[in-house]
Coordinates of C-alpha atoms in Angstrom, one line a residue:
X1 CA 79.0 142.5 47.8
X2 CA 75.3 142.3 48.2
X3 CA 73.8 144.0 51.7
X4 CA 69.8 143.9 52.2
X5 CA 68.2 145.6 55.6
X6 CA 65.8 148.2 57.1
X7 CA 66.1 151.4 58.7
X8 CA 63.4 152.8 60.4
X9 CA 62.9 156.5 60.3
X10 CA 60.7 159.1 62.3
X11 CA 59.1 161.0 59.8
X12 CA 56.5 160.3 57.0
X13 CA 57.1 158.5 54.1
X14 CA 56.3 161.9 51.8
X15 CA 59.2 163.8 53.6
X16 CA 62.0 160.6 53.5
X17 CA 60.7 160.6 49.2
X18 CA 61.6 163.7 49.4
X19 CA 65.1 163.6 51.3
X20 CA 66.0 160.3 49.2
X21 CA 65.6 163.2 46.1
X22 CA 67.5 166.2 47.1
X23 CA 71.0 165.7 46.3
X24 CA 72.1 168.3 49.1
X25 CA 70.7 165.8 51.8
X26 CA 72.5 162.9 49.6
X27 CA 75.5 165.2 49.3
X28 CA 75.8 165.8 52.7
X29 CA 74.7 162.1 54.2
X30 CA 77.4 160.5 51.3
X31 CA 80.9 160.0 53.1
X32 CA 83.2 161.7 50.9
X33 CA 80.1 163.1 48.8
X34 CA 81.8 166.6 47.0
X35 CA 79.9 166.9 44.2
X36 CA 75.9 165.5 43.8
X37 CA 73.9 167.5 41.1
X38 CA 71.1 166.4 38.3
X39 CA 71.5 166.9 35.1
X40 CA 68.4 165.3 33.9
X41 CA 65.2 164.6 35.7
X42 CA 66.6 160.9 36.6
X43 CA 70.1 161.1 36.2
X44 CA 72.9 162.6 38.7
X45 CA 76.6 163.5 38.1
X46 CA 78.8 162.0 41.0
X47 CA 82.7 162.4 42.8
X48 CA 83.2 160.7 46.1
X49 CA 86.3 160.1 48.0
X50 CA 86.2 156.7 50.0
X51 CA 88.5 155.4 52.1
X52 CA 89.3 151.5 52.8
X53 CA 91.8 151.0 54.6
X54 CA 95.1 152.9 53.7
X55 CA 94.0 153.8 50.7
X56 CA 91.8 156.8 49.5
X57 CA 90.0 156.9 45.9
X58 CA 88.0 159.4 44.1
X59 CA 85.7 158.2 41.7
X60 CA 83.4 159.6 39.8
X61 CA 80.3 158.5 37.7
X62 CA 76.6 158.9 37.1
X63 CA 73.8 157.5 39.2
X64 CA 70.4 157.0 37.4
X65 CA 67.2 156.4 39.3
X66 CA 64.4 154.2 37.4
X67 CA 61.4 152.5 38.5
X68 CA 60.1 155.4 40.3
X69 CA 56.9 154.9 42.1
X70 CA 56.6 158.0 44.2
X71 CA 56.8 158.2 47.2
X72 CA 56.5 154.4 47.5
X73 CA 59.8 153.1 45.9
X74 CA 63.2 153.1 43.4
X75 CA 66.2 151.8 41.7
X76 CA 69.1 153.2 41.6
X77 CA 72.1 152.6 39.8
X78 CA 75.2 153.8 39.6
X79 CA 79.0 153.8 38.0
X80 CA 82.3 155.5 39.3
X81 CA 85.7 155.0 37.7
X82 CA 88.0 156.1 40.5
X83 CA 91.1 155.8 37.9
X84 CA 94.2 153.5 38.9
X85 CA 91.8 152.9 42.1
X86 CA 89.4 150.7 39.9
X87 CA 85.9 150.7 39.1
X88 CA 82.6 150.4 41.1
X89 CA 79.5 149.5 39.8
X90 CA 76.2 149.0 41.8
X91 CA 73.1 149.4 42.4
X92 CA 69.9 149.3 45.0
X93 CA 66.3 148.9 45.3
X94 CA 64.8 151.0 47.7
X95 CA 60.8 150.9 48.9
X96 CA 59.4 153.0 51.7
X97 CA 56.7 151.6 53.7
X98 CA 54.5 153.8 55.9
X99 CA 54.3 152.6 59.6
X100 CA 51.7 154.8 61.2
X101 CA 53.9 159.0 61.6
X102 CA 57.2 156.4 60.9
X103 CA 58.8 155.4 57.7
X104 CA 60.7 152.1 57.0
X105 CA 63.0 152.3 54.5
X106 CA 63.8 148.9 52.8
X107 CA 67.0 148.5 50.8
X108 CA 68.8 145.6 48.9
X109 CA 72.1 146.4 47.5
X110 CA 74.4 144.7 45.0
X111 CA 78.1 146.3 44.5
X112 CA 81.1 145.0 42.4
X113 CA 84.4 146.6 42.4
X114 CA 87.8 146.2 40.0
X115 CA 91.3 147.6 40.1
X116 CA 93.1 148.4 43.2
X117 CA 90.2 148.4 45.4
X118 CA 89.2 145.0 45.2
X119 CA 93.0 144.1 45.1
X120 CA 92.1 145.1 49.1
X121 CA 90.6 141.7 49.4
X122 CA 86.6 140.6 50.0
X123 CA 86.5 141.1 53.9
X124 CA 88.3 145.0 53.8
X125 CA 85.9 145.8 51.0
X126 CA 82.7 144.7 52.5
X127 CA 83.8 146.0 55.8
X128 CA 84.5 149.6 54.4
X129 CA 81.3 149.6 52.7
X130 CA 79.0 148.6 55.2
X131 CA 81.0 151.4 58.0
X132 CA 80.2 153.4 55.1
X133 CA 76.4 152.4 54.6
X134 CA 75.6 152.5 58.2
X135 CA 77.2 156.2 58.8
X136 CA 75.4 157.1 55.3
X137 CA 71.6 155.6 57.5
X138 CA 72.3 157.4 60.1
X139 CA 72.9 160.7 58.6
X140 CA 70.0 160.2 56.5
X141 CA 67.8 159.4 58.9
X142 CA 69.0 162.5 61.2
X143 CA 68.5 164.6 57.7
X144 CA 64.9 163.2 57.1
X145 CA 64.1 164.0 60.6
X146 CA 65.0 167.7 60.1
X147 CA 63.6 167.8 57.2
X148 CA 60.0 166.5 58.6
X149 CA 59.9 169.2 61.5
X150 CA 60.9 172.5 58.7

């Protein structure tokens, strides 16, 4: 499953970068995230419950940041285990481009799932992933704007 796109955020790049690296902001923006905490300068532990169709699945895993180029870009990689629900693995290249007083967040996401979650079918999984991404970016844009205004 691949997704690419961009989001325009009405905040300066430094504020968007700060929000992208604030686990409380991210926890509030990631649908179903109940835990997100730093375990090292580039690693976070996460617990996320996702709902695909009629199934809710909890995943726990590790998120790693690499290719750090503050405040311009980084790569996010993650792996999550959901017990019988399956396994999710993926990553995203994130790039922030200044555009006047705003920031354009470019992303390229690659994800792979296995187990029961994969048995739901690629269209249902893709639809659910698109819904989660849409909600994340909506919430994140609002949070980054609020952080910049503070």
